[in-house]
Amino acid sequence: MTRFDENARSPWTPLHDVKTVELFPLNQRLDGSITLPGSKSLTNRALIISALANGDSMLTGMLKSDDTYWCIQALKRLGVQINVQGETTSIRGIGGQWKSSSLYIGAAGTLARFLLGALAISRSGNWEIEASQSMSKRPIEPLVGVLRELGATIHYLRREGFYPLSIHGNGLAGGTVRLSGQMSSQYISGLLIAAPYADTPVTITVQGNIVQHSYVFLTLHLMKTFGANVEYDQQLQTIIVQPTPYTCQDIDLEADASTACYFLALAALTKGRIRLNNLTASTTQPDLHMLTVFEKMGCTVTRGSSFIELEGVSQLKGGFQISMNEMSDQALTLAAIAPFADGPITITDVEHIRYHESDRIAVICEALTRLGIQVDEFEDGLTVYPGTPKPTLHPLSTYDDHRVAMSLSLIGTKVKGLRLNDPGCVAKTCPSYFQLLEQLGIQVHYQ
């Protein structure tokens, strides 16, 4: 069993003393509505860009998760004034004039990729950055390499290419760099967020296909909202950022589309109905492409002007293959509900999720196999065959991975006796996940 890194859990983590959860099937039809937490993807982008700007910005709808906590704590140690009051967060940006400090970033992948360039733009200062055990196993070299080309001074403190590392503030000169987006689009976003503070324009030539174009567009849109001067083609092969510092803004952050999909999947799986009160299909967050997948499986989706509603079906449809490249965070969600479809479902083009908090392809295949489901694993995906999952003698490991925990929990709403270790890992993106399930009538036992 994989042990979690206790140091990476923040005070915003619920379930600190809970070792396992057991979920129970619904004894009545799911028919409800929920208001979702804010977007993880937008929250840390907005916090760092607000801190880079000069002046006061206001964010509403911020997600209060482990990743957000570590981002706020790091920015505070760098000299940024941040005040969180309920749903409103005020940030007094300091234009990248950071205080020297040692920083801890937990397991926050966005922070790990977005903070490096933001620090490198400073003309002075020294920082040492340490990450969680899992984050320290995820490569950072592609981003460090291009930042060094632009003039950054970055040194690895232990293992070459990985956290922990140190940065000395030299500023960024600007120029043309090449960067692959095939492992993670966050490398591109990390460079983009810092680029307006370079001495001269930064031109990024993207090599190969980008994993999840939509998240780069999300970054570009937010940059432009804060006043950045950015030019790009729709294929994102070339992106040019002019030296134009950010201006402070008041921003209302969307609900998290990735989290939304678990509740949509819950309704799909249980022949229920769910309404999401604070998210619409017009979002640019890529995971809501899952709406078309649910429709393909026979569900009815209503795309309202201020809500999304899904109604499940007696028998989910399978018998198809789908590329999940642009919505790869939902590959495990689809894999978890696939055994209940009437035909096999093949998920492709997600090799990069092997390098997230866990090797997500291997982990979901192992879990489904333990539950008695036939699975074929291949390099960039898997095929899941119809079957009836059977609970295991011992709890399933979540591998300190929020996506694994939330996906496997869906099976527990159909199969009696499913138990999961370390449910607190959901705090990375949705600390209230199990409480929201309970609000919808799912019985959850905490041990």
XYZ file of C-alpha atoms in Angstrom:
447
model
C 0.000 0.000 0.000
C 1.332 3.451 -0.935
C 1.622 5.734 2.105
C 0.683 9.349 1.705
C 3.010 12.238 2.459
C 1.566 13.787 5.617
C 3.589 16.976 5.110
C 1.735 17.636 1.842
C -1.643 17.774 3.582
C -2.666 21.285 4.539
C -4.829 22.602 7.417
C -7.606 22.792 4.802
C -7.576 18.981 4.554
C -10.562 17.314 6.207
C -10.491 13.659 7.259
C -7.025 13.991 8.823
C -7.690 11.090 11.190
C -9.763 8.988 8.782
C -7.916 5.959 7.413
C -10.645 4.432 5.260
C -14.114 5.137 3.903
C -16.775 2.642 2.970
C -19.499 3.649 0.527
C -22.946 2.125 0.211
C -25.286 1.908 -2.787
C -28.194 4.317 -2.891
C -31.445 2.930 -1.527
C -33.482 5.439 -3.506
C -33.156 7.286 -6.793
C -30.644 10.102 -6.868
C -32.468 13.344 -7.577
C -30.644 16.462 -6.454
C -28.613 19.556 -7.172
C -25.299 20.841 -5.849
C -23.142 23.943 -5.919
C -19.578 23.038 -6.805
C -16.264 24.296 -5.405
C -14.176 26.658 -7.547
C -11.804 25.618 -10.311
C -8.391 24.325 -9.237
C -6.976 25.152 -12.663
C -8.130 28.768 -12.535
C -7.440 29.383 -8.836
C -3.646 29.002 -8.805
C -3.251 30.694 -12.180
C -5.228 33.688 -10.913
C -3.381 33.825 -7.578
C 0.072 33.897 -9.170
C -0.867 36.369 -11.913
C -2.508 38.633 -9.295
C 0.682 38.475 -7.213
C 2.771 39.404 -10.269
C 0.582 42.447 -10.941
C 1.013 45.723 -9.065
C -1.970 46.634 -6.910
C -5.078 45.041 -5.474
C -6.959 42.194 -7.148
C -10.054 40.423 -5.878
C -10.939 36.787 -6.581
C -14.343 35.307 -5.819
C -15.174 31.604 -5.955
C -11.644 30.473 -5.089
C -11.179 26.768 -4.405
C -9.986 26.096 -0.845
C -7.906 22.975 -1.364
C -4.434 21.712 -0.467
C -3.004 23.057 -3.735
C -4.498 26.493 -3.070
C -3.254 26.529 0.508
C 0.353 25.874 -0.487
C 0.136 28.478 -3.247
C -1.122 31.119 -0.813
C 1.483 30.200 1.805
C 4.295 30.422 -0.754
C 3.104 33.819 -2.006
C 2.829 35.136 1.546
C 6.424 34.078 2.270
C 7.410 35.960 -0.881
C 5.894 39.156 0.541
C 2.415 39.162 -1.010
C -0.498 40.277 1.176
C -3.397 37.833 0.791
C -6.611 37.858 2.778
C -9.206 35.084 2.500
C -12.672 35.975 3.744
C -15.297 33.353 2.917
C -15.709 33.224 -0.868
C -13.615 36.362 -1.456
C -9.823 36.586 -1.627
C -7.917 39.854 -1.875
C -4.350 39.927 -3.211
C -1.997 42.916 -3.127
C 0.429 42.207 -5.967
C 4.054 43.339 -5.751
C 5.119 43.226 -9.390
C 7.397 40.241 -8.931
C 9.640 41.956 -6.381
C 9.750 38.884 -4.203
C 11.375 38.451 -0.812
C 14.078 35.806 -0.576
C 12.732 32.738 1.176
C 12.621 28.975 1.439
C 9.355 27.605 0.097
C 7.322 24.415 0.349
C 4.807 23.689 -2.400
C 3.306 20.357 -1.317
C 2.023 18.213 -4.179
C 0.656 21.167 -6.160
C 1.534 20.484 -9.795
C 0.253 23.870 -10.987
C 2.309 25.690 -8.365
C 5.398 23.611 -9.195
C 5.184 24.662 -12.859
C 3.845 28.234 -12.503
C 6.025 29.527 -9.659
C 9.438 28.852 -11.240
C 9.140 31.390 -14.034
C 7.396 33.883 -11.758
C 10.427 33.821 -9.435
C 12.942 33.888 -12.269
C 11.648 37.253 -13.546
C 12.900 38.997 -10.385
C 16.163 41.005 -10.636
C 17.337 39.893 -7.194
C 16.638 37.338 -4.500
C 17.309 33.695 -3.723
C 14.827 30.889 -3.180
C 14.977 27.224 -2.301
C 11.864 25.228 -3.166
C 10.950 21.844 -1.756
C 8.008 19.715 -2.872
C 6.174 16.667 -1.549
C 7.489 13.154 -2.087
C 5.163 12.562 -5.042
C 5.826 15.962 -6.640
C 9.582 15.389 -6.285
C 9.219 12.326 -8.524
C 7.638 14.331 -11.353
C 10.107 15.848 -13.858
C 10.562 19.619 -14.051
C 13.516 19.682 -16.467
C 11.586 20.721 -19.636
C 10.536 23.990 -17.981
C 13.856 24.569 -16.205
C 15.679 24.095 -19.508
C 13.796 26.845 -21.356
C 13.954 29.222 -18.379
C 17.733 28.758 -18.324
C 17.840 29.571 -22.047
C 16.102 32.862 -21.219
C 18.649 33.701 -18.519
C 17.329 32.083 -15.335
C 19.763 30.690 -12.760
C 18.288 27.441 -11.431
C 20.145 24.618 -9.656
C 18.933 21.197 -8.593
C 19.612 20.445 -4.954
C 19.452 16.654 -5.150
C 18.373 14.733 -8.214
C 18.988 16.292 -11.622
C 15.735 17.283 -13.302
C 13.548 17.156 -10.194
C 12.605 19.101 -7.097
C 14.026 20.360 -4.731
C 15.842 23.205 -6.466
C 17.114 26.742 -5.962
C 16.604 29.909 -8.002
C 18.651 33.110 -8.084
C 16.868 36.158 -9.435
C 18.546 37.319 -12.664
C 15.505 38.366 -14.655
C 14.579 36.889 -18.034
C 16.176 38.272 -21.190
C 13.507 37.157 -23.647
C 14.047 35.538 -27.021
C 12.899 32.445 -28.865
C 12.655 29.023 -27.228
C 11.347 25.617 -28.238
C 9.243 23.604 -25.820
C 7.419 20.303 -26.109
C 3.908 20.086 -24.746
C 3.645 16.305 -25.042
C 4.265 15.480 -21.374
C 2.380 18.359 -19.750
C 0.798 21.570 -21.006
C 1.662 23.087 -17.613
C 5.268 23.608 -18.769
C 3.958 25.896 -21.501
C 1.612 27.674 -19.097
C 4.420 28.142 -16.572
C 6.586 29.864 -19.167
C 3.683 31.922 -20.501
C 2.716 33.313 -17.086
C 6.246 34.683 -16.558
C 6.865 35.877 -20.135
C 5.289 39.394 -19.873
C 8.117 40.330 -17.470
C 11.001 39.438 -19.782
C 13.208 42.266 -21.141
C 12.249 41.570 -24.751
C 9.443 39.580 -26.426
C 9.310 35.857 -25.755
C 8.484 33.608 -28.703
C 7.547 30.032 -27.854
C 7.675 27.466 -30.627
C 5.763 24.407 -29.517
C 7.144 21.110 -30.741
C 4.854 18.142 -31.284
C 1.307 17.848 -30.093
C 0.245 19.623 -26.921
C -1.328 17.563 -24.185
C -4.620 19.371 -23.491
C -4.579 22.504 -25.659
C -7.543 23.795 -23.683
C -5.499 24.407 -20.542
C -3.031 26.539 -22.500
C -5.964 28.536 -23.894
C -7.211 28.867 -20.311
C -3.849 30.396 -19.350
C -3.792 32.701 -22.369
C -7.323 33.941 -21.706
C -6.524 34.728 -18.063
C -3.280 36.467 -19.037
C -5.164 38.685 -21.479
C -7.782 39.441 -18.817
C -4.929 40.778 -16.666
C -3.654 42.923 -19.543
C -0.981 40.755 -21.178
C -0.154 41.314 -24.860
C -0.141 37.833 -26.403
C -0.390 36.622 -29.994
C -0.904 33.013 -31.038
C -2.314 30.791 -33.742
C -5.197 28.441 -33.003
C -2.926 25.395 -33.286
C -0.651 26.958 -30.638
C 2.434 26.235 -32.699
C 3.824 29.733 -32.123
C 3.027 32.019 -29.177
C 4.509 35.529 -28.865
C 4.354 37.442 -25.574
C 5.276 41.129 -25.495
C 6.824 42.747 -22.375
C 3.632 44.111 -20.794
C 3.217 43.723 -16.989
C -0.099 42.535 -15.604
C -2.663 44.970 -14.222
C -4.747 44.128 -11.144
C -8.268 42.815 -11.740
C -11.394 41.582 -9.967
C -12.207 38.065 -11.192
C -15.101 35.685 -10.547
C -13.712 32.156 -10.865
C -15.772 29.356 -12.394
C -16.689 26.147 -10.629
C -14.348 23.218 -11.217
C -15.388 21.249 -14.305
C -13.161 18.300 -13.385
C -14.915 17.882 -10.044
C -18.288 18.340 -11.764
C -17.737 15.226 -13.849
C -17.725 12.892 -10.834
C -21.225 14.028 -9.887
C -22.425 13.810 -13.475
C -20.977 10.285 -13.600
C -22.779 9.464 -10.355
C -26.144 10.311 -11.920
C -25.225 8.435 -15.100
C -24.264 5.356 -13.109
C -27.304 5.251 -10.830
C -30.025 6.225 -13.313
C -30.410 9.417 -11.322
C -30.676 13.122 -11.990
C -28.199 15.806 -10.958
C -28.195 19.546 -11.537
C -24.997 21.569 -11.249
C -26.063 25.017 -10.127
C -22.959 27.084 -10.856
C -21.437 25.745 -14.072
C -22.492 25.999 -17.708
C -21.476 24.193 -20.873
C -19.944 27.427 -22.185
C -16.902 26.960 -19.935
C -13.505 26.652 -21.609
C -12.435 24.030 -19.061
C -11.811 20.946 -21.203
C -13.185 18.259 -18.903
C -16.753 19.219 -19.739
C -16.210 17.534 -23.099
C -17.345 14.586 -20.967
C -20.903 15.756 -21.554
C -20.745 14.307 -25.068
C -19.362 11.042 -23.652
C -22.278 10.741 -21.231
C -24.659 11.380 -24.130
C -22.880 8.698 -26.167
C -23.534 6.335 -23.253
C -27.267 7.105 -23.435
C -27.686 9.843 -20.819
C -29.768 12.975 -21.331
C -27.894 16.267 -20.823
C -29.538 19.663 -20.488
C -27.242 22.627 -21.097
C -28.977 25.520 -19.354
C -28.039 29.194 -19.341
C -26.983 28.951 -15.680
C -26.756 25.203 -15.000
C -26.021 21.743 -16.355
C -28.334 18.798 -15.721
C -27.819 15.120 -16.458
C -30.290 12.255 -16.232
C -29.033 8.707 -16.268
C -30.317 5.710 -18.152
C -31.201 2.143 -17.136
C -28.325 0.658 -19.133
C -25.222 2.611 -20.059
C -24.014 2.060 -23.612
C -20.482 0.911 -24.374
C -18.840 -0.599 -27.403
C -16.713 2.385 -28.414
C -13.177 3.739 -28.429
C -12.398 7.312 -27.437
C -9.368 9.582 -27.252
C -9.286 11.227 -23.804
C -6.237 13.377 -24.576
C -7.978 16.732 -24.119
C -9.860 15.617 -21.007
C -7.355 13.161 -19.578
C -8.255 13.931 -15.947
C -11.523 12.134 -16.699
C -9.922 8.961 -18.066
C -10.271 7.291 -14.667
C -13.852 8.528 -14.292
C -14.834 6.814 -17.533
C -12.840 3.706 -16.618
C -14.686 3.472 -13.273
C -18.170 3.528 -14.826
C -17.207 1.461 -17.896
C -17.835 -1.967 -16.254
C -21.520 -1.048 -16.020
C -21.840 -0.398 -19.778
C -23.204 -2.974 -22.230
C -19.982 -3.254 -24.214
C -16.237 -2.692 -23.789
C -14.873 0.856 -23.715
C -11.360 1.677 -24.914
C -9.601 4.840 -23.689
C -6.617 6.075 -25.728
C -4.057 8.922 -25.981
C -3.462 9.353 -22.243
C 0.070 8.037 -21.800
C 0.983 11.257 -19.954
C -1.269 10.362 -16.998
C 1.292 7.712 -16.065
C 3.387 10.627 -14.729
C 0.830 12.303 -12.480
C 0.353 11.693 -8.742
C 0.404 8.003 -9.620
C 0.773 5.927 -12.749
C -2.942 6.346 -13.295
C -3.273 3.814 -16.103
C -1.546 1.080 -14.107
C -3.362 1.975 -10.898
C -6.901 1.905 -12.329
C -6.152 -1.353 -14.149
C -4.922 -2.893 -10.896
C -7.987 -1.700 -8.959
C -10.488 -2.922 -11.560
C -8.709 -6.279 -11.795
C -8.904 -6.662 -8.009
C -12.632 -5.988 -8.281
C -12.981 -8.834 -10.791
C -13.259 -6.716 -13.943
C -11.423 -7.708 -17.142
C -9.064 -4.952 -18.286
C -6.517 -4.720 -21.084
C -3.701 -2.265 -20.330
C -1.562 -0.690 -23.051
C 0.944 2.134 -23.160
C -1.424 5.033 -23.750
C -4.670 3.686 -22.320
C -6.833 0.718 -21.475
C -9.906 -1.288 -22.437
C -12.514 -2.034 -19.768
C -14.983 -4.885 -20.291
C -18.493 -5.160 -18.849
C -18.792 -6.970 -15.551
C -20.049 -6.834 -11.987
C -17.404 -5.502 -9.587
C -17.051 -7.483 -6.356
C -15.716 -5.882 -3.149
C -12.239 -6.869 -2.008
C -11.200 -8.237 1.384
C -8.845 -5.311 1.940
C -9.499 -1.632 1.101
C -8.358 -0.385 -2.298
C -5.356 1.917 -2.252
C -5.863 5.442 -3.558
C -2.112 5.937 -4.056
C -2.276 9.465 -2.561
C -4.069 10.436 -5.775
C -7.291 12.446 -5.634
C -8.418 11.307 -9.089
C -8.051 7.639 -8.117
C -10.061 8.138 -4.913
C -12.917 10.049 -6.522
C -13.188 7.689 -9.495
C -13.186 4.483 -7.440
C -15.731 5.960 -5.041
C -18.255 5.939 -7.899
C -18.125 2.142 -7.974
C -18.993 2.135 -4.270
C -22.343 3.745 -5.054
C -23.263 0.610 -7.027
C -21.377 -2.160 -5.211
C -21.868 -2.816 -1.504
C -18.771 -3.094 0.657
C -16.267 -1.070 -1.378
C -13.657 0.522 0.886
C -10.912 3.015 0.063
C -7.735 3.866 1.943
C -6.664 7.458 2.606
C -9.807 9.337 1.555
C -8.210 12.621 2.660
C -6.250 12.774 -0.602
C -9.327 14.313 -2.260
C -8.358 17.586 -0.543
C -5.980 18.253 -3.424
C -8.941 19.350 -5.540
C -12.201 18.883 -3.615
C -11.895 18.708 0.193
C -15.681 18.482 0.539
C -16.080 15.601 -1.932
C -17.386 12.952 0.467
C -19.588 15.477 2.258
C -21.144 16.411 -1.089
C -21.822 12.731 -1.750
C -23.560 12.518 1.614
C -25.664 15.574 0.779
C -26.895 13.668 -2.270
C -27.920 10.671 -0.159
C -24.821 8.472 -0.465
C -24.064 6.699 2.798
C -20.389 7.039 3.735
C -18.779 5.369 6.760
C -15.524 6.858 8.060
C -13.020 4.727 9.967
